[in-house]
Amino acid sequence: MDLSYWLAEAVASNADWANTFGPYPEHPALAVDDARFGQAFADFTERLKDNYPFFHPRYAGQMLKPPHPAAVVGYLSAMLINPNNHALDGGPATAQMEREAVQQLATMFGYDTHLGHLTTSGTIANLEALFVARELHPGKGVAYSTEAHYTHGRMCKVLGVEGHPVPVDDRGRMDLDSLEALLRTGRIGTVVLTAGTTALGAVEPIDEALALRERYGVRIHVDAAYGGFFVLLADAPGPEGLPLAPWKAIAECDSIVVDPHKHGLQPYGCGAVLFRDPAVGRFYLHDSPYTYFTSDELHLGEISLECSRSGAAAAALWLTFKLLPPTWEGLGQALAAGRRAAMRWAELIEESERLDLYQVPELDIVTYFPVTEPLTLSTIDEASTQILRAGMTDTADPVFLSTLRVGADRLTANHPKIGADADGARILRSVLMKPQSEEYVPHLHARLEQLAGGAPGAGASPHRGA
Ligand SMILES: *Cc1c(COP(=O)(O)O)cnc(C)c1O
């Protein structure tokens, strides 16, 4: 789609609608002439160049990419009106769009019933889920794995509940024996399982944890902020299909968080929380004397902790889902391409003498490290940092990666040949969340091999970590 054409259409369609209300006076207080604007805009666009090329497959670092053009046009069109999805009166059309998009998310996870809404972020969405969890299990703690997003610990503090980090197995997923030992103490009311950890993309054993829910009477919350849309690949045909069990089990869990601003092609400002039991809406009840007046229907502001919230975010998601619905044939194809890219790169790294795979990618995150001589944590750390820097400062053929700090225990357990001369090391990490990465992987790999060849102590010996 031609973005400039549709952006102009968005402005025109807004003007058509505005004109139906008749003329009204302009006010000089807000007047800006085009010459002055042009100057400010020139400075502004110059400043924006201080960015990494998130759109380009050269950028294979963090979870960052621009929204789909449909989301941009949807967002801008609604932003010209600027509805507030806190209340139906704040934006009837976008509140309805939010309901429909959230229903699509609930269906994607297999929820038959739900109460849910969009949020500003995954962090706020998780806060809501943990808030409801606390109301249902007052005085009890929350368990999450040591690989869970760091904001779970923070939000437990905010909510005044005890957070309990649970150790992980050698693939970075919650260890269920440790969890069960903790549950036996009777101190836990809610278990958070992550479907796609932020660092490694590990999918925790949600299906197996469900058995513990019945035995210990706990709630299960699934943090699928990053990984949620991968449910579209569960049991899918082809090499990118994912094992069904943990994804299918999500439908049985008590609450889910997913971030459309990560894998849903949306701009920032779009998370979502879903509860399986709509009756939890009672915990949000409040009396707002000035916001609700047009209907007896439940306003979105009555079921969320936040007040003002962008209606444009809902509009963008709704319009995107019209074109690329959250189904395997729709958005699923974009995730499948990223998943294939990660598998392909992992294979190339396995075959390489200069790079080694940290662990087999479960979703679209690849973690790897340069094979240094000697092979120790400190040389791996130094070489990774140098490759990161050399990649992003090269002007002819740059490549943008990220690093991940891994503890000595985890790194040497999976790679016993590494000498443990430090308490951990930075390794390299690439999130391949753009479908365009699929075609670009051979180039990325060749570039990494070159960079690894130039790093200190790197590439001197063909020997590999185990
Ligand atoms: C990104 C992420 C979060 C936090 O979401 P924000 O939208 O960045 O606030 C929480 N949990 C997981 C697993 C994430 O990947």
Coordinates of C-alpha atoms and ligand atoms in Angstrom, one line a residue:
M1 CA 0.0 0.0 0.0
D2 CA 1.1 3.5 -0.8
L3 CA 1.6 5.2 2.6
S4 CA 1.7 8.8 1.3
Y5 CA -1.6 8.3 -0.7
W6 CA -3.4 6.8 2.3
L7 CA -2.1 9.4 4.7
A8 CA -3.4 12.1 2.5
E9 CA -6.8 10.2 2.3
A10 CA -6.8 10.1 6.1
V11 CA -6.5 13.9 6.3
A12 CA -9.1 14.4 3.5
S13 CA -11.6 12.1 5.1
N14 CA -11.2 13.8 8.5
A15 CA -11.7 17.2 6.8
D16 CA -14.9 15.9 5.1
W17 CA -16.3 14.8 8.4
A18 CA -15.3 18.0 10.1
N19 CA -17.0 20.1 7.4
T20 CA -20.3 18.5 8.2
F21 CA -20.3 20.6 11.4
G22 CA -20.1 23.9 9.5
P23 CA -17.5 26.7 9.7
Y24 CA -16.0 28.0 12.9
P25 CA -13.5 30.7 13.7
E26 CA -9.7 30.0 13.7
H27 CA -7.9 31.5 16.7
P28 CA -4.6 33.4 16.4
A29 CA -3.3 31.8 19.6
L30 CA -2.6 28.6 17.8
A31 CA -1.6 30.1 14.4
V32 CA 1.8 28.9 13.0
D33 CA 2.8 30.0 9.5
D34 CA 4.3 27.5 7.1
A35 CA 7.7 29.2 6.9
R36 CA 8.3 28.9 10.6
F37 CA 6.9 25.5 10.6
G38 CA 9.2 24.5 7.8
Q39 CA 12.2 25.6 9.8
A40 CA 11.2 23.8 13.0
F41 CA 10.3 20.7 10.9
A42 CA 13.7 20.7 9.2
D43 CA 15.5 20.7 12.7
F44 CA 13.1 18.1 13.8
T45 CA 13.6 15.7 11.0
E46 CA 17.4 16.2 11.3
R47 CA 17.2 15.2 14.9
L48 CA 15.1 12.1 14.1
K49 CA 18.0 10.8 12.1
D50 CA 19.7 10.0 15.4
N51 CA 18.1 6.5 15.4
Y52 CA 18.9 3.0 14.5
P53 CA 17.3 1.6 11.3
F54 CA 14.7 -0.5 13.0
F55 CA 12.9 -1.0 9.7
H56 CA 15.9 -2.6 7.9
P57 CA 16.9 -6.2 8.3
R58 CA 20.4 -4.9 9.1
Y59 CA 18.8 -4.1 12.4
A60 CA 18.7 -7.5 14.2
G61 CA 18.9 -6.3 17.8
Q62 CA 16.0 -5.7 20.2
M63 CA 12.3 -6.1 19.8
L64 CA 11.9 -3.0 17.7
K65 CA 10.4 -2.3 14.3
P66 CA 8.0 0.3 12.7
P67 CA 4.3 -0.4 12.7
H68 CA 2.5 -1.7 9.6
P69 CA 1.4 1.1 7.2
A70 CA -2.2 0.2 7.9
A71 CA -1.6 0.8 11.6
V72 CA 0.0 4.1 10.8
V73 CA -2.9 5.3 8.7
G74 CA -5.4 3.9 11.3
Y75 CA -3.6 5.7 14.1
L76 CA -3.3 9.0 12.3
S77 CA -6.9 9.0 11.1
A78 CA -8.2 8.5 14.6
M79 CA -5.6 10.8 16.2
L80 CA -7.0 13.7 14.1
I81 CA -10.1 13.2 16.2
N82 CA -8.2 12.1 19.3
P83 CA -10.8 9.9 21.0
N84 CA -10.2 8.8 24.6
N85 CA -11.1 5.1 25.1
H86 CA -11.5 5.6 28.8
A87 CA -15.2 6.1 28.2
L88 CA -17.8 5.4 25.5
D89 CA -18.5 9.2 25.5
G90 CA -14.8 9.8 24.9
G91 CA -14.8 7.9 21.6
P92 CA -17.8 5.7 20.7
A93 CA -16.3 4.4 17.4
T94 CA -12.9 3.5 18.8
A95 CA -14.3 2.0 22.0
Q96 CA -16.3 -0.3 19.8
M97 CA -13.2 -1.1 17.7
E98 CA -11.3 -1.9 20.9
R99 CA -14.0 -4.4 21.9
E100 CA -13.9 -6.1 18.5
A101 CA -10.1 -6.2 18.4
V102 CA -9.9 -7.5 22.0
Q103 CA -12.5 -10.2 21.1
Q104 CA -10.2 -11.2 18.2
L105 CA -7.3 -11.5 20.7
A106 CA -9.5 -13.6 23.0
T107 CA -10.5 -15.9 20.2
M108 CA -6.9 -16.2 19.1
F109 CA -6.0 -17.7 22.5
G110 CA -9.1 -19.9 22.6
Y111 CA -11.0 -18.0 25.4
D112 CA -14.8 -18.7 25.2
T113 CA -15.6 -15.9 27.6
H114 CA -13.5 -13.0 28.5
L115 CA -13.2 -9.5 30.0
G116 CA -10.4 -7.5 28.6
H117 CA -9.2 -4.3 27.1
L118 CA -6.2 -2.6 25.6
T119 CA -3.6 -0.9 27.8
T120 CA -0.7 1.5 27.3
S121 CA 1.8 -1.4 27.7
G122 CA 2.5 -4.9 28.7
T123 CA 3.8 -3.6 32.0
I124 CA 0.4 -2.0 32.9
A125 CA -1.4 -5.0 31.5
N126 CA 0.6 -7.3 33.8
L127 CA 0.0 -4.9 36.7
E128 CA -3.8 -5.3 36.1
A129 CA -3.6 -9.1 36.1
L130 CA -1.5 -9.1 39.3
F131 CA -3.9 -6.6 40.9
V132 CA -6.9 -8.9 40.2
A133 CA -4.8 -11.8 41.4
R134 CA -4.1 -10.0 44.7
E135 CA -7.8 -9.2 45.2
L136 CA -8.6 -12.9 44.7
H137 CA -5.8 -14.2 46.9
P138 CA -5.2 -11.5 49.5
G139 CA -2.0 -12.0 51.6
K140 CA -0.6 -14.6 49.2
G141 CA 2.5 -14.2 47.0
V142 CA 3.2 -14.3 43.3
A143 CA 5.7 -16.8 41.7
Y144 CA 7.5 -16.1 38.4
S145 CA 10.6 -17.5 36.9
T146 CA 14.0 -15.9 37.2
E147 CA 13.7 -15.3 33.4
A148 CA 10.3 -13.5 33.7
H149 CA 10.2 -9.8 32.8
Y150 CA 11.8 -7.7 35.4
T151 CA 8.6 -5.7 35.9
H152 CA 6.9 -8.6 37.7
G153 CA 9.1 -8.1 40.7
R154 CA 8.6 -4.3 40.5
M155 CA 4.8 -4.6 40.3
C156 CA 4.7 -7.0 43.2
K157 CA 6.4 -4.2 45.2
V158 CA 3.9 -1.7 43.9
L159 CA 1.0 -4.0 44.9
G160 CA 2.5 -4.9 48.3
V161 CA 2.6 -8.6 47.6
E162 CA 5.6 -10.9 47.9
G163 CA 7.3 -11.8 44.6
H164 CA 9.0 -15.2 44.5
P165 CA 11.5 -15.8 41.7
V166 CA 11.7 -19.6 40.7
P167 CA 14.8 -21.1 39.1
V168 CA 14.8 -22.2 35.5
D169 CA 15.9 -25.3 33.7
D170 CA 18.8 -25.5 31.2
R171 CA 16.6 -23.9 28.5
G172 CA 15.6 -21.0 30.6
R173 CA 12.0 -22.1 31.5
M174 CA 10.5 -22.3 35.0
D175 CA 11.6 -25.4 36.8
L176 CA 8.3 -27.0 37.9
D177 CA 9.9 -29.1 40.7
S178 CA 11.1 -25.9 42.3
L179 CA 7.7 -24.3 41.7
E180 CA 6.0 -27.2 43.4
A181 CA 8.3 -27.0 46.4
L182 CA 7.3 -23.3 46.7
L183 CA 3.6 -24.1 46.3
R184 CA 3.8 -26.6 49.1
T185 CA 4.6 -23.8 51.5
G186 CA 1.1 -22.4 50.9
R187 CA 2.4 -18.9 50.5
I188 CA 1.6 -18.5 46.7
G189 CA -1.7 -17.4 45.3
T190 CA -0.7 -16.8 41.7
V191 CA 1.9 -18.3 39.3
V192 CA 3.1 -16.2 36.3
L193 CA 4.2 -18.3 33.3
T194 CA 5.9 -16.6 30.4
A195 CA 5.0 -17.7 26.9
G196 CA 8.2 -16.5 25.2
T197 CA 10.7 -15.0 27.6
T198 CA 12.0 -11.6 26.7
A199 CA 15.7 -12.6 26.6
L200 CA 15.6 -16.0 25.0
G201 CA 12.0 -16.5 23.7
A202 CA 11.6 -19.6 25.9
V203 CA 8.1 -20.9 26.3
E204 CA 7.5 -22.1 29.8
P205 CA 5.6 -25.4 30.5
I206 CA 2.1 -23.9 30.8
D207 CA 0.4 -27.2 30.2
E208 CA 2.3 -29.0 32.9
A209 CA 1.8 -26.1 35.4
L210 CA -2.0 -26.4 35.0
A211 CA -2.0 -29.6 36.9
L212 CA -0.4 -27.7 39.9
R213 CA -3.2 -25.1 39.7
E214 CA -5.8 -27.7 40.7
R215 CA -3.6 -29.3 43.3
Y216 CA -2.6 -26.0 45.1
G217 CA -5.5 -23.8 44.3
V218 CA -3.5 -21.1 42.6
R219 CA -4.3 -18.7 39.7
I220 CA -2.2 -19.0 36.6
H221 CA -1.4 -15.8 34.7
V222 CA 0.3 -16.1 31.3
D223 CA 2.7 -13.3 30.3
A224 CA 2.7 -13.5 26.6
A225 CA 3.6 -9.8 26.0
Y226 CA 6.3 -10.8 23.5
G227 CA 5.3 -14.3 22.5
G228 CA 1.5 -14.3 22.5
F229 CA 1.0 -14.0 18.7
F230 CA 3.1 -17.2 18.2
V231 CA 0.0 -19.1 19.3
L232 CA -0.9 -18.7 15.6
L233 CA 2.0 -21.1 14.8
A234 CA 0.9 -23.7 17.3
D235 CA 0.6 -27.0 15.5
A236 CA 0.9 -25.2 12.2
P237 CA 2.1 -27.1 9.1
G238 CA 5.7 -26.7 8.0
P239 CA 9.0 -26.4 9.9
E240 CA 7.9 -23.2 11.7
G241 CA 5.0 -25.0 13.5
L242 CA 5.3 -25.0 17.3
P243 CA 4.5 -27.7 19.8
L244 CA 0.8 -27.4 20.5
A245 CA 0.7 -28.3 24.2
P246 CA 1.8 -25.0 26.0
W247 CA -0.1 -22.8 23.6
K248 CA -3.3 -24.8 23.8
A249 CA -3.1 -24.7 27.6
I250 CA -3.3 -20.9 27.5
A251 CA -7.0 -21.1 27.0
E252 CA -7.4 -22.7 30.4
C253 CA -5.3 -20.1 32.2
D254 CA -6.9 -17.3 34.3
S255 CA -5.5 -14.3 32.6
I256 CA -3.3 -13.4 29.6
V257 CA -1.2 -10.4 28.6
V258 CA -0.2 -9.8 25.0
D259 CA 1.5 -6.7 23.5
P260 CA 0.2 -5.8 20.0
H261 CA 3.0 -3.2 20.0
K262 CA 5.5 -6.1 19.9
H263 CA 4.4 -8.7 17.4
G264 CA 1.0 -7.2 16.4
L265 CA 2.5 -4.6 14.0
Q266 CA 1.4 -1.7 16.2
P267 CA 3.1 1.5 17.3
Y268 CA 3.9 1.8 21.0
G269 CA 1.1 2.3 23.3
C270 CA -0.7 -0.9 22.7
G271 CA -0.8 -3.8 25.3
A272 CA -3.7 -5.9 26.3
V273 CA -5.0 -7.9 29.3
L274 CA -7.6 -10.6 29.1
F275 CA -9.4 -12.4 32.0
R276 CA -11.1 -15.7 31.5
D277 CA -13.8 -14.9 34.1
P278 CA -15.7 -11.7 33.3
A279 CA -16.8 -11.4 36.9
V280 CA -13.4 -10.0 37.9
G281 CA -14.8 -6.7 36.6
R282 CA -16.2 -6.2 40.1
F283 CA -12.7 -5.3 41.4
Y284 CA -12.5 -2.2 39.3
L285 CA -15.8 -0.7 40.4
H286 CA -15.6 2.9 41.1
D287 CA -17.9 5.9 41.0
S288 CA -16.9 8.5 38.5
P289 CA -19.0 11.6 38.8
Y290 CA -17.9 13.3 35.6
T291 CA -17.0 10.8 32.9
Y292 CA -19.9 8.5 32.1
F293 CA -23.2 9.8 30.8
T294 CA -24.4 8.2 27.6
S295 CA -25.1 4.6 28.4
D296 CA -25.6 1.9 30.9
E297 CA -23.1 -0.3 29.1
L298 CA -19.8 -1.0 30.8
H299 CA -17.3 1.6 29.8
L300 CA -13.7 0.5 29.1
G301 CA -12.7 2.9 31.9
E302 CA -14.8 0.9 34.3
I303 CA -12.7 -2.2 33.7
S304 CA -9.2 -0.8 33.6
L305 CA -6.8 0.8 36.1
E306 CA -5.7 3.5 33.7
C307 CA -8.0 6.5 33.0
S308 CA -7.2 8.3 29.7
R309 CA -6.1 6.0 26.9
S310 CA -5.5 6.4 23.2
G311 CA -8.5 5.6 21.1
A312 CA -6.1 5.8 18.1
A313 CA -4.3 2.8 19.4
A314 CA -7.5 0.8 19.2
A315 CA -8.2 2.2 15.7
A316 CA -4.8 1.2 14.5
L317 CA -5.2 -2.3 15.8
W318 CA -8.7 -2.7 14.4
L319 CA -7.7 -1.6 10.9
T320 CA -4.6 -3.8 11.0
F321 CA -6.7 -6.8 12.0
K322 CA -9.1 -6.1 9.1
L323 CA -6.2 -6.7 6.7
L324 CA -4.0 -9.1 8.6
P325 CA -6.3 -10.8 11.1
P326 CA -4.8 -12.7 14.1
T327 CA -5.1 -16.0 12.2
W328 CA -2.5 -18.4 10.8
E329 CA -3.3 -17.2 7.2
G330 CA -3.1 -13.6 8.3
L331 CA -0.6 -12.2 10.8
G332 CA 0.6 -15.8 11.4
Q333 CA 2.5 -15.7 8.1
A334 CA 4.6 -12.7 9.3
L335 CA 5.5 -14.6 12.5
A336 CA 6.2 -17.8 10.5
A337 CA 8.8 -15.9 8.4
G338 CA 10.6 -14.6 11.5
R339 CA 10.5 -18.1 13.0
R340 CA 12.0 -19.6 9.8
A341 CA 14.7 -16.8 9.8
A342 CA 15.7 -17.7 13.4
M343 CA 15.8 -21.5 12.6
R344 CA 17.9 -20.8 9.4
W345 CA 20.4 -18.6 11.2
A346 CA 20.7 -21.0 14.1
E347 CA 21.6 -23.7 11.6
L348 CA 24.3 -21.5 10.0
I349 CA 25.7 -20.7 13.4
E350 CA 25.8 -24.4 14.3
E351 CA 27.9 -25.0 11.2
S352 CA 30.2 -22.0 11.8
E353 CA 33.7 -22.3 13.3
R354 CA 33.7 -18.7 14.4
L355 CA 30.3 -18.5 16.1
D356 CA 28.4 -20.9 18.4
L357 CA 24.8 -21.1 19.3
Y358 CA 24.0 -20.3 22.9
Q359 CA 20.7 -22.3 22.7
V360 CA 18.3 -23.5 20.1
P361 CA 15.8 -20.7 19.4
E362 CA 12.2 -21.6 20.4
L363 CA 10.6 -18.6 18.7
D364 CA 12.4 -15.8 16.7
I365 CA 15.2 -14.9 19.1
V366 CA 18.7 -16.2 18.3
T367 CA 21.4 -16.1 20.9
Y368 CA 25.0 -16.8 20.0
F369 CA 28.6 -16.0 20.8
P370 CA 32.0 -15.7 19.1
V371 CA 34.3 -18.7 19.5
T372 CA 37.4 -17.2 21.1
E373 CA 40.8 -18.5 21.8
P374 CA 41.1 -19.2 24.7
L375 CA 37.4 -19.9 25.1
T376 CA 36.6 -18.2 28.4
L377 CA 33.8 -16.1 29.8
S378 CA 36.0 -13.0 29.8
T379 CA 37.2 -13.3 26.2
I380 CA 33.6 -14.1 25.0
D381 CA 32.4 -11.1 26.8
E382 CA 35.1 -8.9 25.3
A383 CA 34.6 -10.2 21.8
S384 CA 30.8 -9.9 21.9
T385 CA 31.0 -6.3 23.0
Q386 CA 33.5 -5.5 20.3
I387 CA 31.4 -7.2 17.6
L388 CA 28.4 -5.3 18.7
R389 CA 30.3 -2.0 18.5
A390 CA 32.1 -2.8 15.3
G391 CA 28.8 -3.8 13.6
M392 CA 27.0 -0.6 14.4
T393 CA 29.8 1.8 13.7
D394 CA 30.7 0.3 10.3
T395 CA 29.3 2.8 7.7
A396 CA 29.7 0.6 4.6
D397 CA 27.9 -2.5 5.8
P398 CA 26.5 -1.9 9.3
V399 CA 24.7 -4.5 11.4
F400 CA 22.8 -3.8 14.6
L401 CA 22.7 -6.5 17.3
S402 CA 22.1 -6.6 21.0
T403 CA 23.9 -8.3 23.9
L404 CA 22.6 -10.4 26.6
R405 CA 24.3 -11.0 29.9
V406 CA 24.3 -14.7 30.9
G407 CA 25.4 -16.1 34.2
A408 CA 28.5 -18.4 34.3
D409 CA 26.4 -21.3 35.5
R410 CA 24.0 -21.3 32.6
L411 CA 26.7 -20.6 30.0
T412 CA 29.1 -23.3 31.2
A413 CA 26.3 -25.9 31.9
N414 CA 25.3 -25.8 28.2
H415 CA 28.9 -25.3 26.9
P416 CA 31.3 -27.2 29.2
K417 CA 34.3 -26.2 27.2
I418 CA 34.1 -22.6 28.2
G419 CA 36.5 -21.6 30.9
A420 CA 34.7 -20.0 33.8
D421 CA 37.0 -17.1 34.7
A422 CA 34.2 -14.6 35.5
D423 CA 30.7 -14.7 37.0
G424 CA 29.1 -14.4 33.5
A425 CA 29.5 -13.0 30.1
R426 CA 27.7 -10.9 27.5
I427 CA 26.8 -12.9 24.5
L428 CA 25.0 -11.7 21.3
R429 CA 21.3 -11.7 20.8
S430 CA 19.1 -11.0 17.7
V431 CA 15.3 -10.7 17.6
L432 CA 14.3 -11.6 14.0
M433 CA 10.8 -10.1 14.2
K434 CA 10.6 -8.7 10.7
P435 CA 9.5 -11.1 8.0
Q436 CA 12.1 -9.4 5.7
S437 CA 14.8 -11.0 7.9
E438 CA 14.1 -14.3 6.3
E439 CA 15.8 -13.4 3.0
Y440 CA 18.5 -11.4 4.8
V441 CA 19.8 -14.1 7.1
P442 CA 22.6 -15.3 4.8
H443 CA 24.0 -11.8 4.6
L444 CA 23.6 -11.2 8.4
H445 CA 25.5 -14.5 9.0
A446 CA 28.3 -13.7 6.6
R447 CA 28.7 -10.3 8.2
L448 CA 28.8 -11.8 11.7
E449 CA 31.5 -14.3 10.5
Q450 CA 33.6 -11.4 9.3
L451 CA 33.1 -9.4 12.5
A452 CA 33.9 -12.5 14.6
G453 CA 37.1 -13.0 12.5
G454 CA 38.2 -9.5 13.5
A455 CA 37.4 -9.7 17.2
P456 CA 40.3 -10.2 19.6
G457 CA 41.1 -13.8 20.2
A458 CA 38.3 -14.7 17.8
G459 CA 38.4 -17.2 15.0
A460 CA 42.0 -18.3 15.8
S461 CA 41.0 -21.8 16.4
P462 CA 38.3 -24.0 14.8
H463 CA 37.4 -25.6 18.1
R464 CA 33.8 -25.3 19.3
G465 CA 32.0 -25.0 22.5
A466 CA 30.0 -28.2 23.2
Ligands
LIG1 C1 8.1 -6.6 26.8 C2 7.6 -7.5 27.9 C3 6.9 -6.9 29.0 C4 6.7 -5.5 29.2 O1 5.9 -4.9 28.2 P1 6.0 -3.4 27.9 O2 5.0 -3.3 26.8 O3 7.4 -3.1 27.4 O4 5.7 -2.6 29.1 C5 6.4 -7.8 29.9 N1 6.6 -9.2 29.8 C6 7.3 -9.7 28.7 C7 7.4 -11.2 28.6 C8 7.8 -8.8 27.7 O5 8.5 -9.4 26.7

